[in-house]
Amino acid sequence: MATLGNPTNTIAVLQKYKFHFQKKYGQNFLVDANILEKIIDAAGVKRADCVLEIGPGIGTMTQYLCEYAREVVAVEIDKKLIPILEQDTLAAYDNVTIINEDILKLDINAIVREKNNGNAIKIVANLPYYITTPIIMGLFESHVPLDSITIMVQKEVAERMQAGPGTKDYGALSLAVQYYAKPQVMMTVSAGCFMPRPNVDSAVIKLMRHEMPPVMVSNEKFMFDIIRAAFNQRRKTLVNALGNAAGLCVKKEDVTAALEKMNLSSTIRGEALTLDDFAILTRLLDIDQIE
Ligand code: SAM
């Protein structure tokens, strides 16, 4: 099987199987060998590694992963792509498992136990952009043992992951990513490297998992509930955003008192708080809840 990282071979496979792109699945296949090699390099894939690929498509990047890693698990939602992968583009590899599933519904921890004895895996993917955030949050919040995540995402989303307090890009995604990992944009990728061309710019970002979170948190879930509430109404003051948030059960006067203890203004907005501030606020409000 010829390598797929170019338009000619990709078109040949698409025509052979009469495959039509499904917009609802965010299908933009990579057709640039140079970018594919750079992604594998950025991910630092080694012979000992077990790699999870989310959305293999016709198997373009999967072929590279199979060449470099010990074990590859490729999860693809579109059942029309499965025969292409199994009988054609990945047929030559005995180190790949193809799973026809929605990544958001899969028990990834069970796969890691089965395929890698519960040891940390690497995740490498050209993600379907319509579910970038739930995929990343799901991986972190379900504590999948992982070493790093190297993913192609929309350029703006990569910028949000790296953003700090006081910027327009800063939000719940920035804080979640930075709590669990160290983000680093590895490269930007033009629309011409994909088929069909997406109408956004793309970037490859690597998230290197922290061994220990950078802040101590009394109640991780409560902190992320607070963060989500703070940014759901980001133009409001933090006191109002948290006090009005349904389901959070936090009183405005407790938020005001906590901010005072932190020497922060009672009119401050969530977008001005660092991760450290949110951790301290969580501790103070958590004590209020217990009392
Ligand atoms: N990896 C291929 C490449 O680089 O050429 C394809 C990348 S394409 C941007 C995203 C892939 O994710 C598509 O194959 C799409 O069908 C698949 N996909 C979309 N939603 C998915 C989901 N919920 N679970 C698993 N795969 C999904």
PDB file of N, CA and C in Angstrom, residues 63-138:
ATOM      1  N   GLN A  63      -0.767   5.143   9.486  1.00  0.00           N
ATOM      2  CA  GLN A  63       0.353   4.416   8.863  1.00  0.00           C
ATOM      3  C   GLN A  63       1.684   4.844   9.487  1.00  0.00           C
ATOM      4  N   TYR A  64       1.855   6.152   9.680  1.00  0.00           N
ATOM      5  CA  TYR A  64       3.084   6.640  10.300  1.00  0.00           C
ATOM      6  C   TYR A  64       3.200   6.119  11.733  1.00  0.00           C
ATOM      7  N   LEU A  65       2.078   6.190  12.475  1.00  0.00           N
ATOM      8  CA  LEU A  65       2.109   5.758  13.879  1.00  0.00           C
ATOM      9  C   LEU A  65       2.467   4.280  13.973  1.00  0.00           C
ATOM     10  N   CYS A  66       1.908   3.475  13.074  1.00  0.00           N
ATOM     11  CA  CYS A  66       2.203   2.029  13.081  1.00  0.00           C
ATOM     12  C   CYS A  66       3.687   1.769  12.802  1.00  0.00           C
ATOM     13  N   GLU A  67       4.301   2.611  11.999  1.00  0.00           N
ATOM     14  CA  GLU A  67       5.723   2.445  11.680  1.00  0.00           C
ATOM     15  C   GLU A  67       6.605   2.764  12.890  1.00  0.00           C
ATOM     16  N   TYR A  68       6.173   3.746  13.708  1.00  0.00           N
ATOM     17  CA  TYR A  68       7.050   4.236  14.774  1.00  0.00           C
ATOM     18  C   TYR A  68       6.728   3.690  16.168  1.00  0.00           C
ATOM     19  N   ALA A  69       5.465   3.321  16.422  1.00  0.00           N
ATOM     20  CA  ALA A  69       5.074   2.915  17.780  1.00  0.00           C
ATOM     21  C   ALA A  69       4.997   1.390  17.901  1.00  0.00           C
ATOM     22  N   ARG A  70       4.928   0.911  19.143  1.00  0.00           N
ATOM     23  CA  ARG A  70       4.762  -0.533  19.364  1.00  0.00           C
ATOM     24  C   ARG A  70       3.325  -0.948  19.093  1.00  0.00           C
ATOM     25  N   GLU A  71       2.399  -0.123  19.580  1.00  0.00           N
ATOM     26  CA  GLU A  71       0.978  -0.484  19.546  1.00  0.00           C
ATOM     27  C   GLU A  71       0.163   0.770  19.225  1.00  0.00           C
ATOM     28  N   VAL A  72      -0.811   0.640  18.340  1.00  0.00           N
ATOM     29  CA  VAL A  72      -1.657   1.784  17.995  1.00  0.00           C
ATOM     30  C   VAL A  72      -3.130   1.369  18.147  1.00  0.00           C
ATOM     31  N   VAL A  73      -3.911   2.231  18.787  1.00  0.00           N
ATOM     32  CA  VAL A  73      -5.357   2.019  18.857  1.00  0.00           C
ATOM     33  C   VAL A  73      -5.993   3.203  18.139  1.00  0.00           C
ATOM     34  N   ALA A  74      -6.792   2.912  17.107  1.00  0.00           N
ATOM     35  CA  ALA A  74      -7.391   3.980  16.303  1.00  0.00           C
ATOM     36  C   ALA A  74      -8.910   3.907  16.443  1.00  0.00           C
ATOM     37  N   VAL A  75      -9.507   5.005  16.924  1.00  0.00           N
ATOM     38  CA  VAL A  75     -10.947   5.030  17.189  1.00  0.00           C
ATOM     39  C   VAL A  75     -11.639   5.913  16.154  1.00  0.00           C
ATOM     40  N   GLU A  76     -12.502   5.332  15.348  1.00  0.00           N
ATOM     41  CA  GLU A  76     -13.150   6.050  14.244  1.00  0.00           C
ATOM     42  C   GLU A  76     -14.664   5.871  14.326  1.00  0.00           C
ATOM     43  N   ILE A  77     -15.392   6.975  14.281  1.00  0.00           N
ATOM     44  CA  ILE A  77     -16.860   6.923  14.411  1.00  0.00           C
ATOM     45  C   ILE A  77     -17.546   6.501  13.110  1.00  0.00           C
ATOM     46  N   ASP A  78     -16.954   6.831  11.967  1.00  0.00           N
ATOM     47  CA  ASP A  78     -17.642   6.640  10.683  1.00  0.00           C
ATOM     48  C   ASP A  78     -17.462   5.194  10.188  1.00  0.00           C
ATOM     49  N   LYS A  79     -18.569   4.435  10.200  1.00  0.00           N
ATOM     50  CA  LYS A  79     -18.438   3.005   9.880  1.00  0.00           C
ATOM     51  C   LYS A  79     -18.041   2.761   8.426  1.00  0.00           C
ATOM     52  N   LYS A  80     -18.263   3.762   7.577  1.00  0.00           N
ATOM     53  CA  LYS A  80     -17.872   3.609   6.158  1.00  0.00           C
ATOM     54  C   LYS A  80     -16.344   3.569   5.989  1.00  0.00           C
ATOM     55  N   LEU A  81     -15.632   4.102   6.985  1.00  0.00           N
ATOM     56  CA  LEU A  81     -14.169   4.118   6.875  1.00  0.00           C
ATOM     57  C   LEU A  81     -13.526   2.808   7.357  1.00  0.00           C
ATOM     58  N   ILE A  82     -14.279   2.019   8.099  1.00  0.00           N
ATOM     59  CA  ILE A  82     -13.692   0.826   8.732  1.00  0.00           C
ATOM     60  C   ILE A  82     -13.181  -0.196   7.697  1.00  0.00           C
ATOM     61  N   PRO A  83     -13.981  -0.556   6.663  1.00  0.00           N
ATOM     62  CA  PRO A  83     -13.441  -1.507   5.678  1.00  0.00           C
ATOM     63  C   PRO A  83     -12.210  -0.970   4.950  1.00  0.00           C
ATOM     64  N   ILE A  84     -12.161   0.334   4.723  1.00  0.00           N
ATOM     65  CA  ILE A  84     -10.982   0.920   4.050  1.00  0.00           C
ATOM     66  C   ILE A  84      -9.741   0.683   4.921  1.00  0.00           C
ATOM     67  N   LEU A  85      -9.909   0.943   6.218  1.00  0.00           N
ATOM     68  CA  LEU A  85      -8.782   0.793   7.145  1.00  0.00           C
ATOM     69  C   LEU A  85      -8.384  -0.679   7.291  1.00  0.00           C
ATOM     70  N   GLU A  86      -9.398  -1.517   7.517  1.00  0.00           N
ATOM     71  CA  GLU A  86      -9.107  -2.933   7.823  1.00  0.00           C
ATOM     72  C   GLU A  86      -8.589  -3.712   6.615  1.00  0.00           C
ATOM     73  N   GLN A  87      -9.233  -3.479   5.474  1.00  0.00           N
ATOM     74  CA  GLN A  87      -8.894  -4.326   4.317  1.00  0.00           C
ATOM     75  C   GLN A  87      -7.841  -3.707   3.400  1.00  0.00           C
ATOM     76  N   ASP A  88      -7.574  -2.441   3.596  1.00  0.00           N
ATOM     77  CA  ASP A  88      -6.711  -1.782   2.629  1.00  0.00           C
ATOM     78  C   ASP A  88      -5.553  -1.035   3.304  1.00  0.00           C
ATOM     79  N   THR A  89      -5.822   0.181   3.776  1.00  0.00           N
ATOM     80  CA  THR A  89      -4.710   1.062   4.136  1.00  0.00           C
ATOM     81  C   THR A  89      -3.897   0.603   5.350  1.00  0.00           C
ATOM     82  N   LEU A  90      -4.540  -0.154   6.280  1.00  0.00           N
ATOM     83  CA  LEU A  90      -3.801  -0.609   7.468  1.00  0.00           C
ATOM     84  C   LEU A  90      -3.641  -2.130   7.480  1.00  0.00           C
ATOM     85  N   ALA A  91      -4.022  -2.782   6.394  1.00  0.00           N
ATOM     86  CA  ALA A  91      -4.011  -4.254   6.352  1.00  0.00           C
ATOM     87  C   ALA A  91      -2.612  -4.836   6.574  1.00  0.00           C
ATOM     88  N   ALA A  92      -1.595  -4.079   6.238  1.00  0.00           N
ATOM     89  CA  ALA A  92      -0.225  -4.603   6.349  1.00  0.00           C
ATOM     90  C   ALA A  92       0.321  -4.552   7.781  1.00  0.00           C
ATOM     91  N   TYR A  93      -0.416  -3.923   8.694  1.00  0.00           N
ATOM     92  CA  TYR A  93       0.125  -3.748  10.053  1.00  0.00           C
ATOM     93  C   TYR A  93      -0.550  -4.675  11.056  1.00  0.00           C
ATOM     94  N   ASP A  94       0.272  -5.327  11.895  1.00  0.00           N
ATOM     95  CA  ASP A  94      -0.323  -6.190  12.918  1.00  0.00           C
ATOM     96  C   ASP A  94      -0.270  -5.545  14.305  1.00  0.00           C
ATOM     97  N   ASN A  95       0.135  -4.273  14.357  1.00  0.00           N
ATOM     98  CA  ASN A  95       0.211  -3.590  15.655  1.00  0.00           C
ATOM     99  C   ASN A  95      -0.862  -2.516  15.806  1.00  0.00           C
ATOM    100  N   VAL A  96      -1.962  -2.666  15.060  1.00  0.00           N
ATOM    101  CA  VAL A  96      -3.039  -1.667  15.169  1.00  0.00           C
ATOM    102  C   VAL A  96      -4.372  -2.332  15.485  1.00  0.00           C
ATOM    103  N   THR A  97      -5.136  -1.693  16.377  1.00  0.00           N
ATOM    104  CA  THR A  97      -6.500  -2.133  16.681  1.00  0.00           C
ATOM    105  C   THR A  97      -7.430  -1.005  16.241  1.00  0.00           C
ATOM    106  N   ILE A  98      -8.396  -1.356  15.389  1.00  0.00           N
ATOM    107  CA  ILE A  98      -9.333  -0.338  14.898  1.00  0.00           C
ATOM    108  C   ILE A  98     -10.653  -0.512  15.644  1.00  0.00           C
ATOM    109  N   ILE A  99     -11.118   0.566  16.236  1.00  0.00           N
ATOM    110  CA  ILE A  99     -12.376   0.495  16.996  1.00  0.00           C
ATOM    111  C   ILE A  99     -13.378   1.449  16.361  1.00  0.00           C
ATOM    112  N   ASN A 100     -14.537   0.908  15.954  1.00  0.00           N
ATOM    113  CA  ASN A 100     -15.586   1.741  15.356  1.00  0.00           C
ATOM    114  C   ASN A 100     -16.505   2.255  16.467  1.00  0.00           C
ATOM    115  N   GLU A 101     -16.163   3.428  17.021  1.00  0.00           N
ATOM    116  CA  GLU A 101     -16.906   3.973  18.167  1.00  0.00           C
ATOM    117  C   GLU A 101     -16.812   5.492  18.182  1.00  0.00           C
ATOM    118  N   ASP A 102     -17.701   6.081  18.951  1.00  0.00           N
ATOM    119  CA  ASP A 102     -17.626   7.512  19.244  1.00  0.00           C
ATOM    120  C   ASP A 102     -16.645   7.674  20.406  1.00  0.00           C
ATOM    121  N   ILE A 103     -15.577   8.423  20.211  1.00  0.00           N
ATOM    122  CA  ILE A 103     -14.548   8.569  21.250  1.00  0.00           C
ATOM    123  C   ILE A 103     -15.140   9.104  22.560  1.00  0.00           C
ATOM    124  N   LEU A 104     -16.216   9.887  22.451  1.00  0.00           N
ATOM    125  CA  LEU A 104     -16.802  10.471  23.664  1.00  0.00           C
ATOM    126  C   LEU A 104     -17.574   9.437  24.480  1.00  0.00           C
ATOM    127  N   LYS A 105     -17.845   8.266  23.866  1.00  0.00           N
ATOM    128  CA  LYS A 105     -18.618   7.243  24.595  1.00  0.00           C
ATOM    129  C   LYS A 105     -17.752   6.062  25.017  1.00  0.00           C
ATOM    130  N   LEU A 106     -16.493   6.112  24.655  1.00  0.00           N
ATOM    131  CA  LEU A 106     -15.614   4.966  24.876  1.00  0.00           C
ATOM    132  C   LEU A 106     -14.966   5.019  26.262  1.00  0.00           C
ATOM    133  N   ASP A 107     -14.809   3.844  26.902  1.00  0.00           N
ATOM    134  CA  ASP A 107     -14.091   3.774  28.164  1.00  0.00           C
ATOM    135  C   ASP A 107     -12.597   3.654  27.840  1.00  0.00           C
ATOM    136  N   ILE A 108     -11.944   4.822  27.751  1.00  0.00           N
ATOM    137  CA  ILE A 108     -10.537   4.832  27.320  1.00  0.00           C
ATOM    138  C   ILE A 108      -9.646   4.210  28.399  1.00  0.00           C
ATOM    139  N   ASN A 109     -10.041   4.380  29.670  1.00  0.00           N
ATOM    140  CA  ASN A 109      -9.253   3.755  30.747  1.00  0.00           C
ATOM    141  C   ASN A 109      -9.184   2.241  30.566  1.00  0.00           C
ATOM    142  N   ALA A 110     -10.303   1.636  30.129  1.00  0.00           N
ATOM    143  CA  ALA A 110     -10.320   0.178  29.925  1.00  0.00           C
ATOM    144  C   ALA A 110      -9.361  -0.212  28.796  1.00  0.00           C
ATOM    145  N   ILE A 111      -9.319   0.610  27.749  1.00  0.00           N
ATOM    146  CA  ILE A 111      -8.409   0.335  26.622  1.00  0.00           C
ATOM    147  C   ILE A 111      -6.949   0.422  27.085  1.00  0.00           C
ATOM    148  N   VAL A 112      -6.660   1.437  27.908  1.00  0.00           N
ATOM    149  CA  VAL A 112      -5.284   1.610  28.390  1.00  0.00           C
ATOM    150  C   VAL A 112      -4.878   0.421  29.275  1.00  0.00           C
ATOM    151  N   ARG A 113      -5.843  -0.074  30.063  1.00  0.00           N
ATOM    152  CA  ARG A 113      -5.534  -1.257  30.902  1.00  0.00           C
ATOM    153  C   ARG A 113      -5.244  -2.459  30.014  1.00  0.00           C
ATOM    154  N   GLU A 114      -6.084  -2.629  28.995  1.00  0.00           N
ATOM    155  CA  GLU A 114      -5.953  -3.809  28.136  1.00  0.00           C
ATOM    156  C   GLU A 114      -4.695  -3.758  27.264  1.00  0.00           C
ATOM    157  N   LYS A 115      -4.441  -2.600  26.671  1.00  0.00           N
ATOM    158  CA  LYS A 115      -3.368  -2.512  25.677  1.00  0.00           C
ATOM    159  C   LYS A 115      -2.019  -2.109  26.242  1.00  0.00           C
ATOM    160  N   ASN A 116      -2.011  -1.460  27.427  1.00  0.00           N
ATOM    161  CA  ASN A 116      -0.727  -0.943  27.934  1.00  0.00           C
ATOM    162  C   ASN A 116      -0.591  -1.152  29.438  1.00  0.00           C
ATOM    163  N   ASN A 117      -1.265  -2.182  29.956  1.00  0.00           N
ATOM    164  CA  ASN A 117      -1.197  -2.511  31.395  1.00  0.00           C
ATOM    165  C   ASN A 117      -1.478  -1.306  32.288  1.00  0.00           C
ATOM    166  N   GLY A 118      -2.291  -0.385  31.819  1.00  0.00           N
ATOM    167  CA  GLY A 118      -2.614   0.793  32.622  1.00  0.00           C
ATOM    168  C   GLY A 118      -1.509   1.837  32.649  1.00  0.00           C
ATOM    169  N   ASN A 119      -0.429   1.609  31.883  1.00  0.00           N
ATOM    170  CA  ASN A 119       0.661   2.607  31.847  1.00  0.00           C
ATOM    171  C   ASN A 119       0.309   3.750  30.900  1.00  0.00           C
ATOM    172  N   ALA A 120       1.006   4.872  31.083  1.00  0.00           N
ATOM    173  CA  ALA A 120       0.669   6.083  30.322  1.00  0.00           C
ATOM    174  C   ALA A 120       0.819   5.881  28.809  1.00  0.00           C
ATOM    175  N   ILE A 121      -0.170   6.347  28.083  1.00  0.00           N
ATOM    176  CA  ILE A 121      -0.144   6.283  26.620  1.00  0.00           C
ATOM    177  C   ILE A 121       0.133   7.689  26.059  1.00  0.00           C
ATOM    178  N   LYS A 122       0.380   7.717  24.740  1.00  0.00           N
ATOM    179  CA  LYS A 122       0.457   9.016  24.056  1.00  0.00           C
ATOM    180  C   LYS A 122      -0.792   9.140  23.196  1.00  0.00           C
ATOM    181  N   ILE A 123      -1.289  10.342  23.059  1.00  0.00           N
ATOM    182  CA  ILE A 123      -2.430  10.562  22.166  1.00  0.00           C
ATOM    183  C   ILE A 123      -1.955  11.455  21.028  1.00  0.00           C
ATOM    184  N   VAL A 124      -2.220  11.027  19.819  1.00  0.00           N
ATOM    185  CA  VAL A 124      -1.836  11.800  18.639  1.00  0.00           C
ATOM    186  C   VAL A 124      -3.053  11.831  17.725  1.00  0.00           C
ATOM    187  N   ALA A 125      -3.451  13.016  17.284  1.00  0.00           N
ATOM    188  CA  ALA A 125      -4.659  13.072  16.454  1.00  0.00           C
ATOM    189  C   ALA A 125      -4.766  14.370  15.675  1.00  0.00           C
ATOM    190  N   ASN A 126      -5.393  14.248  14.518  1.00  0.00           N
ATOM    191  CA  ASN A 126      -5.873  15.410  13.776  1.00  0.00           C
ATOM    192  C   ASN A 126      -7.363  15.439  14.127  1.00  0.00           C
ATOM    193  N   LEU A 127      -7.692  16.224  15.151  1.00  0.00           N
ATOM    194  CA  LEU A 127      -9.016  16.099  15.775  1.00  0.00           C
ATOM    195  C   LEU A 127     -10.167  16.590  14.901  1.00  0.00           C
ATOM    196  N   PRO A 128     -11.346  15.967  15.054  1.00  0.00           N
ATOM    197  CA  PRO A 128     -12.546  16.576  14.481  1.00  0.00           C
ATOM    198  C   PRO A 128     -12.838  17.842  15.295  1.00  0.00           C
ATOM    199  N   TYR A 129     -12.825  19.013  14.637  1.00  0.00           N
ATOM    200  CA  TYR A 129     -12.840  20.280  15.384  1.00  0.00           C
ATOM    201  C   TYR A 129     -14.140  20.538  16.150  1.00  0.00           C
ATOM    202  N   TYR A 130     -15.234  19.882  15.726  1.00  0.00           N
ATOM    203  CA  TYR A 130     -16.514  20.187  16.381  1.00  0.00           C
ATOM    204  C   TYR A 130     -16.587  19.651  17.808  1.00  0.00           C
ATOM    205  N   ILE A 131     -15.649  18.765  18.192  1.00  0.00           N
ATOM    206  CA  ILE A 131     -15.682  18.235  19.562  1.00  0.00           C
ATOM    207  C   ILE A 131     -14.309  18.308  20.251  1.00  0.00           C
ATOM    208  N   THR A 132     -13.492  19.272  19.849  1.00  0.00           N
ATOM    209  CA  THR A 132     -12.156  19.392  20.457  1.00  0.00           C
ATOM    210  C   THR A 132     -12.240  19.515  21.985  1.00  0.00           C
ATOM    211  N   THR A 133     -13.057  20.467  22.462  1.00  0.00           N
ATOM    212  CA  THR A 133     -13.080  20.723  23.911  1.00  0.00           C
ATOM    213  C   THR A 133     -13.602  19.516  24.693  1.00  0.00           C
ATOM    214  N   PRO A 134     -14.763  18.930  24.336  1.00  0.00           N
ATOM    215  CA  PRO A 134     -15.187  17.750  25.117  1.00  0.00           C
ATOM    216  C   PRO A 134     -14.190  16.595  25.088  1.00  0.00           C
ATOM    217  N   ILE A 135     -13.485  16.424  23.985  1.00  0.00           N
ATOM    218  CA  ILE A 135     -12.494  15.328  23.936  1.00  0.00           C
ATOM    219  C   ILE A 135     -11.384  15.603  24.960  1.00  0.00           C
ATOM    220  N   ILE A 136     -10.842  16.810  24.938  1.00  0.00           N
ATOM    221  CA  ILE A 136      -9.723  17.125  25.834  1.00  0.00           C
ATOM    222  C   ILE A 136     -10.163  17.087  27.301  1.00  0.00           C
ATOM    223  N   MET A 137     -11.316  17.709  27.575  1.00  0.00           N
ATOM    224  CA  MET A 137     -11.798  17.730  28.960  1.00  0.00           C
ATOM    225  C   MET A 137     -12.081  16.304  29.433  1.00  0.00           C
ATOM    226  N   GLY A 138     -12.662  15.503  28.556  1.00  0.00           N
ATOM    227  CA  GLY A 138     -12.990  14.115  28.909  1.00  0.00           C
ATOM    228  C   GLY A 138     -11.730  13.325  29.252  1.00  0.00           C
TER     229      GLY A 138
END
